[in-house]
């Protein structure tokens, strides 16, 4: 700090005592004279910090301002980089801002607001902003606005994203976040603009707030890929017009109902995600533009190879007037039971998809119908075996009973046969008489 101030005074002294023309510089120094920076012959500002705790501040005016004809700003390896308000507003030639390997980036309100053209046109040149391998302390409200071609932030830690951080942008081709860790994200981070592509790939996010993307038109691709997310609020994505929506390979703790409020122009793929809680109506906000329906019919919502722990069939409710759903793989991360199968029976009957449950006995996922046929089916089979055994038992018992009854009857009949001709009935006490008669009979024959 001291050395910097000293340099300022030194420059002012030079300006005073050895006037401009002989040195070829303006009265006040520009960032080109900062000890960490230089300006090359292509009017680029290049700052490369080599010493510990070196700081660079980018300002629109005063001493160490950025020269007005600057075409690019490239900063690398500094401890701290701060963009002050309106830093780039009047840099008409500016095309790129590149920040790399910086421990602390601070982008103040309206710092990267750039709208030098009176008329909005994609033919006008725009700015490319890249941030790589850095820690971004804050991207303040309204800090990035105007004619931006591309935003690419990768391998960075983003501590604070304020409301409207990216807002009122024009002519955007792509907004891409690759392998970043987001710490705090305020609501309405991305507000009211159109971009061809919006991509978040890899990295971690604690909490995506409501209206994270608010009135954002994505004309080509919306992709959320390989991100670890703790919480996705209701109305996180208020997005219109993507031709393709891909939500793949994510590990998400909770997805609230109506999280995706997206009007698509094409198919929607929800593939290979691990979700702990998928709340009721989580997919209900997916819709399709009327014009697309009129020309191409309903669009497909593909549910493929996802593992979800807490959900009821109501979590899969979708807008049937504009979408068709194909379930190519849904692993219910619950132990298979016949009750679970019963709960999902309607869905897999109607949907015809592949819905699996966790088969604890074997330690893998099996399809619900298979489980029903091998386990819930077995139950039915044993039931019928019980019925059959019971029936046989009754038949046998009846048979034995009949046998004894018949035998008893026969004996009674024998008794009756040996009743004496005089018609009197005799009790057991007269058995010897019968025996004698029998002997007589046999000898007769
Ligand atoms: C990144 O910056 C630090 C200082 O902040 C420096 O020590 C290191 O060498 C830089 N690494 C690369 C790959 O530029
Ligand atoms: C990323 O930044 C850290 C610290 O700022 C540095 O040590 C590392 O070398 C950088 N890596 C790359 C690939 O630039
Ligand atoms: C599926 O997603 C997991 C993360 O949940 C990832 O590790 C794996 O590579 C993905 N598989 C494929 C085939 O993309
Ligand atoms: C399906 O999901 C499982 C579990 O998440 C994963 O290991 C596998 O790679 C996925 N396969 C495909 C083709 O995505
Ligand atoms: C389904 O989508 C159409 C068209 O976007 C919409 O009018 C309707 O209200 C939606 N239905 C439900 C149940 O959300
Ligand atoms: C499945 O559930 C178990 C316990 O309920 C949990 O430990 C595991 O992480 C879950 N798997 C996935 C892929 O969500």
Short mmCIF file of C-alpha atoms in Angstrom, two decimals, residues 54-302:
data_model
loop_
_atom_site.label_atom_id
_atom_site.label_comp_id
_atom_site.label_asym_id
_atom_site.label_seq_id
_atom_site.Cartn_x
_atom_site.Cartn_y
_atom_site.Cartn_z
CA UNK A 54 -0.31 -8.53 -3.94
CA UNK A 55 -3.50 -6.63 -4.73
CA UNK A 56 -4.90 -5.15 -7.91
CA UNK A 57 -7.81 -2.73 -8.01
CA UNK A 58 -9.54 -1.98 -11.28
CA UNK A 59 -11.08 1.46 -11.48
CA UNK A 60 -12.71 3.58 -14.19
CA UNK A 61 -11.06 6.88 -13.38
CA UNK A 62 -8.40 8.64 -11.39
CA UNK A 63 -4.89 7.43 -10.87
CA UNK A 64 -4.28 3.86 -12.01
CA UNK A 65 -7.45 3.83 -14.04
CA UNK A 66 -7.77 1.45 -16.98
CA UNK A 67 -6.78 3.20 -20.23
CA UNK A 68 -9.88 3.92 -22.36
CA UNK A 69 -8.69 1.99 -25.43
CA UNK A 70 -8.07 -1.27 -23.52
CA UNK A 71 -9.16 -4.37 -25.46
CA UNK A 72 -8.55 -7.01 -22.81
CA UNK A 73 -7.94 -7.38 -19.09
CA UNK A 74 -6.04 -10.42 -17.93
CA UNK A 75 -5.09 -10.95 -14.30
CA UNK A 76 -3.32 -13.91 -12.82
CA UNK A 77 -2.01 -15.17 -9.51
CA UNK A 78 -2.90 -12.22 -7.32
CA UNK A 79 -3.97 -12.36 -3.72
CA UNK A 80 -6.82 -9.93 -4.19
CA UNK A 81 -8.53 -8.37 -7.21
CA UNK A 82 -11.31 -5.80 -6.90
CA UNK A 83 -13.45 -4.38 -9.67
CA UNK A 84 -14.90 -1.05 -8.53
CA UNK A 85 -18.23 0.38 -9.70
CA UNK A 86 -18.49 1.12 -13.42
CA UNK A 87 -14.99 -0.14 -14.08
CA UNK A 88 -15.60 -1.12 -17.68
CA UNK A 89 -18.50 1.17 -18.59
CA UNK A 90 -16.58 3.38 -21.02
CA UNK A 91 -14.07 0.85 -22.34
CA UNK A 92 -15.58 0.63 -25.81
CA UNK A 93 -12.83 -1.59 -27.23
CA UNK A 94 -12.96 -4.13 -24.40
CA UNK A 95 -13.66 -7.75 -25.43
CA UNK A 96 -12.22 -10.02 -22.74
CA UNK A 97 -11.86 -10.13 -18.98
CA UNK A 98 -9.82 -13.11 -17.78
CA UNK A 99 -9.12 -13.86 -14.15
CA UNK A 100 -7.02 -16.83 -13.15
CA UNK A 101 -5.60 -18.28 -9.95
CA UNK A 102 -6.71 -15.46 -7.68
CA UNK A 103 -7.36 -15.91 -3.96
CA UNK A 104 -9.99 -13.23 -3.56
CA UNK A 105 -12.05 -11.65 -6.33
CA UNK A 106 -14.53 -8.91 -5.49
CA UNK A 107 -16.88 -7.63 -8.18
CA UNK A 108 -18.70 -4.55 -6.90
CA UNK A 109 -22.12 -3.31 -8.01
CA UNK A 110 -22.25 -2.43 -11.71
CA UNK A 111 -18.53 -3.13 -12.00
CA UNK A 112 -19.00 -5.16 -15.16
CA UNK A 113 -21.90 -3.25 -16.64
CA UNK A 114 -21.13 -2.75 -20.30
CA UNK A 115 -23.66 -1.32 -22.74
CA UNK A 116 -21.75 0.91 -25.15
CA UNK A 117 -24.18 0.52 -28.04
CA UNK A 118 -27.37 2.49 -28.32
CA UNK A 119 -29.13 -0.32 -30.17
CA UNK A 120 -29.38 -3.93 -29.02
CA UNK A 121 -28.05 -6.19 -31.70
CA UNK A 122 -26.27 -9.51 -31.68
CA UNK A 123 -24.09 -8.09 -34.43
CA UNK A 124 -22.51 -5.79 -31.89
CA UNK A 125 -19.43 -7.21 -30.24
CA UNK A 126 -19.75 -8.38 -26.64
CA UNK A 127 -17.56 -9.27 -23.70
CA UNK A 128 -16.19 -12.65 -22.73
CA UNK A 129 -15.73 -13.08 -18.98
CA UNK A 130 -13.74 -16.01 -17.65
CA UNK A 131 -12.78 -16.83 -14.08
CA UNK A 132 -10.62 -19.87 -13.41
CA UNK A 133 -9.18 -21.51 -10.31
CA UNK A 134 -10.07 -18.64 -8.03
CA UNK A 135 -12.06 -17.72 -4.97
CA UNK A 136 -14.76 -15.20 -5.69
CA UNK A 137 -15.76 -13.46 -2.45
CA UNK A 138 -18.66 -11.68 -3.99
CA UNK A 139 -20.43 -10.97 -7.23
CA UNK A 140 -22.57 -8.04 -6.10
CA UNK A 141 -26.08 -7.09 -7.19
CA UNK A 142 -26.33 -5.82 -10.77
CA UNK A 143 -22.61 -6.27 -11.15
CA UNK A 144 -22.70 -8.07 -14.50
CA UNK A 145 -24.99 -6.39 -17.01
CA UNK A 146 -25.23 -5.44 -20.63
CA UNK A 147 -23.73 -6.84 -23.80
CA UNK A 148 -22.01 -10.03 -22.62
CA UNK A 149 -21.16 -12.81 -25.08
CA UNK A 150 -20.07 -15.46 -22.68
CA UNK A 151 -19.55 -16.13 -18.99
CA UNK A 152 -17.36 -19.08 -18.01
CA UNK A 153 -16.45 -19.71 -14.39
CA UNK A 154 -14.54 -22.90 -13.63
CA UNK A 155 -12.74 -24.67 -10.80
CA UNK A 156 -13.55 -21.86 -8.46
CA UNK A 157 -15.13 -21.22 -5.10
CA UNK A 158 -17.95 -18.72 -5.23
CA UNK A 159 -18.77 -17.47 -1.76
CA UNK A 160 -21.50 -14.90 -2.37
CA UNK A 161 -23.77 -14.48 -5.36
CA UNK A 162 -26.06 -11.52 -4.71
CA UNK A 163 -29.58 -10.90 -6.10
CA UNK A 164 -29.54 -9.77 -9.75
CA UNK A 165 -25.81 -10.52 -9.96
CA UNK A 166 -26.34 -11.43 -13.61
CA UNK A 167 -29.20 -9.34 -14.94
CA UNK A 168 -30.35 -7.43 -18.00
CA UNK A 169 -27.79 -9.11 -20.20
CA UNK A 170 -28.08 -8.97 -23.98
CA UNK A 171 -26.83 -11.17 -26.78
CA UNK A 172 -25.54 -13.91 -24.45
CA UNK A 173 -24.33 -17.11 -26.14
CA UNK A 174 -23.49 -19.08 -23.08
CA UNK A 175 -23.35 -19.03 -19.32
CA UNK A 176 -21.32 -21.91 -18.01
CA UNK A 177 -20.20 -22.99 -14.54
CA UNK A 178 -17.82 -25.92 -14.43
CA UNK A 179 -16.64 -27.60 -11.18
CA UNK A 180 -17.34 -24.75 -8.83
CA UNK A 181 -18.27 -24.80 -5.17
CA UNK A 182 -21.06 -22.37 -4.45
CA UNK A 183 -21.38 -21.33 -0.82
CA UNK A 184 -24.15 -18.74 -0.59
CA UNK A 185 -26.54 -17.94 -3.39
CA UNK A 186 -29.20 -15.26 -2.96
CA UNK A 187 -32.56 -15.30 -4.75
CA UNK A 188 -32.90 -14.05 -8.33
CA UNK A 189 -29.24 -14.42 -9.14
CA UNK A 190 -29.91 -14.63 -12.86
CA UNK A 191 -32.62 -12.23 -13.84
CA UNK A 192 -34.39 -11.51 -17.07
CA UNK A 193 -32.16 -12.20 -20.01
CA UNK A 194 -31.77 -14.53 -22.95
CA UNK A 195 -28.90 -16.94 -23.51
CA UNK A 196 -28.38 -19.78 -25.96
CA UNK A 197 -26.98 -22.16 -23.36
CA UNK A 198 -27.06 -22.33 -19.60
CA UNK A 199 -24.88 -25.01 -18.10
CA UNK A 200 -23.85 -25.98 -14.57
CA UNK A 201 -21.54 -28.97 -14.59
CA UNK A 202 -19.74 -30.59 -11.66
CA UNK A 203 -19.01 -29.05 -8.29
CA UNK A 204 -21.19 -28.53 -5.26
CA UNK A 205 -24.04 -26.25 -4.32
CA UNK A 206 -25.49 -25.96 -0.82
CA UNK A 207 -28.80 -24.42 -1.57
CA UNK A 208 -30.34 -23.25 -4.80
CA UNK A 209 -32.86 -20.61 -3.76
CA UNK A 210 -36.21 -19.79 -5.23
CA UNK A 211 -35.90 -17.90 -8.52
CA UNK A 212 -32.23 -18.69 -8.90
CA UNK A 213 -32.98 -18.34 -12.59
CA UNK A 214 -35.81 -15.86 -12.86
CA UNK A 215 -37.38 -15.16 -16.25
CA UNK A 216 -34.39 -16.48 -18.08
CA UNK A 217 -34.90 -17.56 -21.67
CA UNK A 218 -32.57 -20.35 -22.71
CA UNK A 219 -32.96 -20.83 -26.44
CA UNK A 220 -30.87 -23.94 -26.92
CA UNK A 221 -29.57 -26.08 -24.05
CA UNK A 222 -30.28 -26.14 -20.34
CA UNK A 223 -28.02 -28.57 -18.56
CA UNK A 224 -27.48 -29.48 -14.93
CA UNK A 225 -24.86 -32.20 -14.90
CA UNK A 226 -22.86 -33.96 -12.23
CA UNK A 227 -23.56 -31.44 -9.49
CA UNK A 228 -23.88 -32.27 -5.79
CA UNK A 229 -26.76 -30.20 -4.47
CA UNK A 230 -28.21 -30.16 -0.95
CA UNK A 231 -31.46 -28.37 -1.59
CA UNK A 232 -33.45 -27.31 -4.63
CA UNK A 233 -36.27 -24.92 -3.66
CA UNK A 234 -39.65 -24.48 -5.23
CA UNK A 235 -39.44 -22.35 -8.39
CA UNK A 236 -35.66 -22.55 -8.55
CA UNK A 237 -35.63 -22.56 -12.33
CA UNK A 238 -38.07 -20.17 -14.00
CA UNK A 239 -36.92 -20.82 -17.51
CA UNK A 240 -38.53 -20.64 -20.93
CA UNK A 241 -37.76 -21.97 -24.38
CA UNK A 242 -34.90 -24.49 -24.17
CA UNK A 243 -34.80 -26.94 -27.08
CA UNK A 244 -33.22 -29.49 -24.78
CA UNK A 245 -33.34 -29.92 -21.01
CA UNK A 246 -30.80 -32.32 -19.52
CA UNK A 247 -30.66 -33.04 -15.80
CA UNK A 248 -28.09 -35.77 -15.46
CA UNK A 249 -25.65 -37.42 -13.07
CA UNK A 250 -26.52 -35.20 -10.12
CA UNK A 251 -26.55 -36.16 -6.46
CA UNK A 252 -29.32 -34.15 -4.87
CA UNK A 253 -30.58 -34.31 -1.28
CA UNK A 254 -33.96 -32.64 -1.69
CA UNK A 255 -35.98 -31.48 -4.67
CA UNK A 256 -39.02 -29.45 -3.67
CA UNK A 257 -42.33 -29.57 -5.51
CA UNK A 258 -42.53 -27.27 -8.54
CA UNK A 259 -38.77 -26.78 -8.47
CA UNK A 260 -38.52 -26.82 -12.25
CA UNK A 261 -40.84 -24.26 -13.70
CA UNK A 262 -39.68 -24.69 -17.23
CA UNK A 263 -41.45 -24.30 -20.54
CA UNK A 264 -39.53 -26.39 -23.02
CA UNK A 265 -39.41 -26.54 -26.80
CA UNK A 266 -38.22 -30.13 -26.84
CA UNK A 267 -37.64 -33.30 -24.84
CA UNK A 268 -36.69 -33.32 -21.18
CA UNK A 269 -34.27 -35.89 -19.80
CA UNK A 270 -33.88 -36.73 -16.14
CA UNK A 271 -31.16 -39.36 -16.09
CA UNK A 272 -28.80 -41.07 -13.65
CA UNK A 273 -29.55 -38.81 -10.72
CA UNK A 274 -29.42 -39.86 -7.08
CA UNK A 275 -32.08 -38.06 -5.13
CA UNK A 276 -32.80 -38.56 -1.44
CA UNK A 277 -36.12 -36.72 -1.29
CA UNK A 278 -38.23 -36.05 -4.36
CA UNK A 279 -41.24 -34.16 -3.12
CA UNK A 280 -44.74 -34.35 -4.45
CA UNK A 281 -45.17 -32.45 -7.72
CA UNK A 282 -41.44 -32.00 -8.28
CA UNK A 283 -41.86 -32.65 -12.01
CA UNK A 284 -45.20 -30.96 -12.39
CA UNK A 285 -43.68 -27.66 -13.48
CA UNK A 286 -42.25 -29.04 -16.72
CA UNK A 287 -44.27 -27.80 -19.64
CA UNK A 288 -44.00 -27.31 -23.38
CA UNK A 289 -44.59 -24.27 -25.61
CA UNK A 290 -47.97 -24.28 -27.30
CA UNK A 291 -46.46 -23.76 -30.78
CA UNK A 292 -44.29 -26.85 -30.33
CA UNK A 293 -47.26 -28.95 -29.26
CA UNK A 294 -49.21 -27.74 -32.30
CA UNK A 295 -46.44 -28.74 -34.72
CA UNK A 296 -44.70 -31.69 -33.09
CA UNK A 297 -47.16 -32.92 -30.50
CA UNK A 298 -46.44 -33.73 -26.89
CA UNK A 299 -42.79 -33.91 -25.89
CA UNK A 300 -41.15 -36.69 -23.94
CA UNK A 301 -40.15 -36.54 -20.29
CA UNK A 302 -37.63 -39.35 -19.90
#
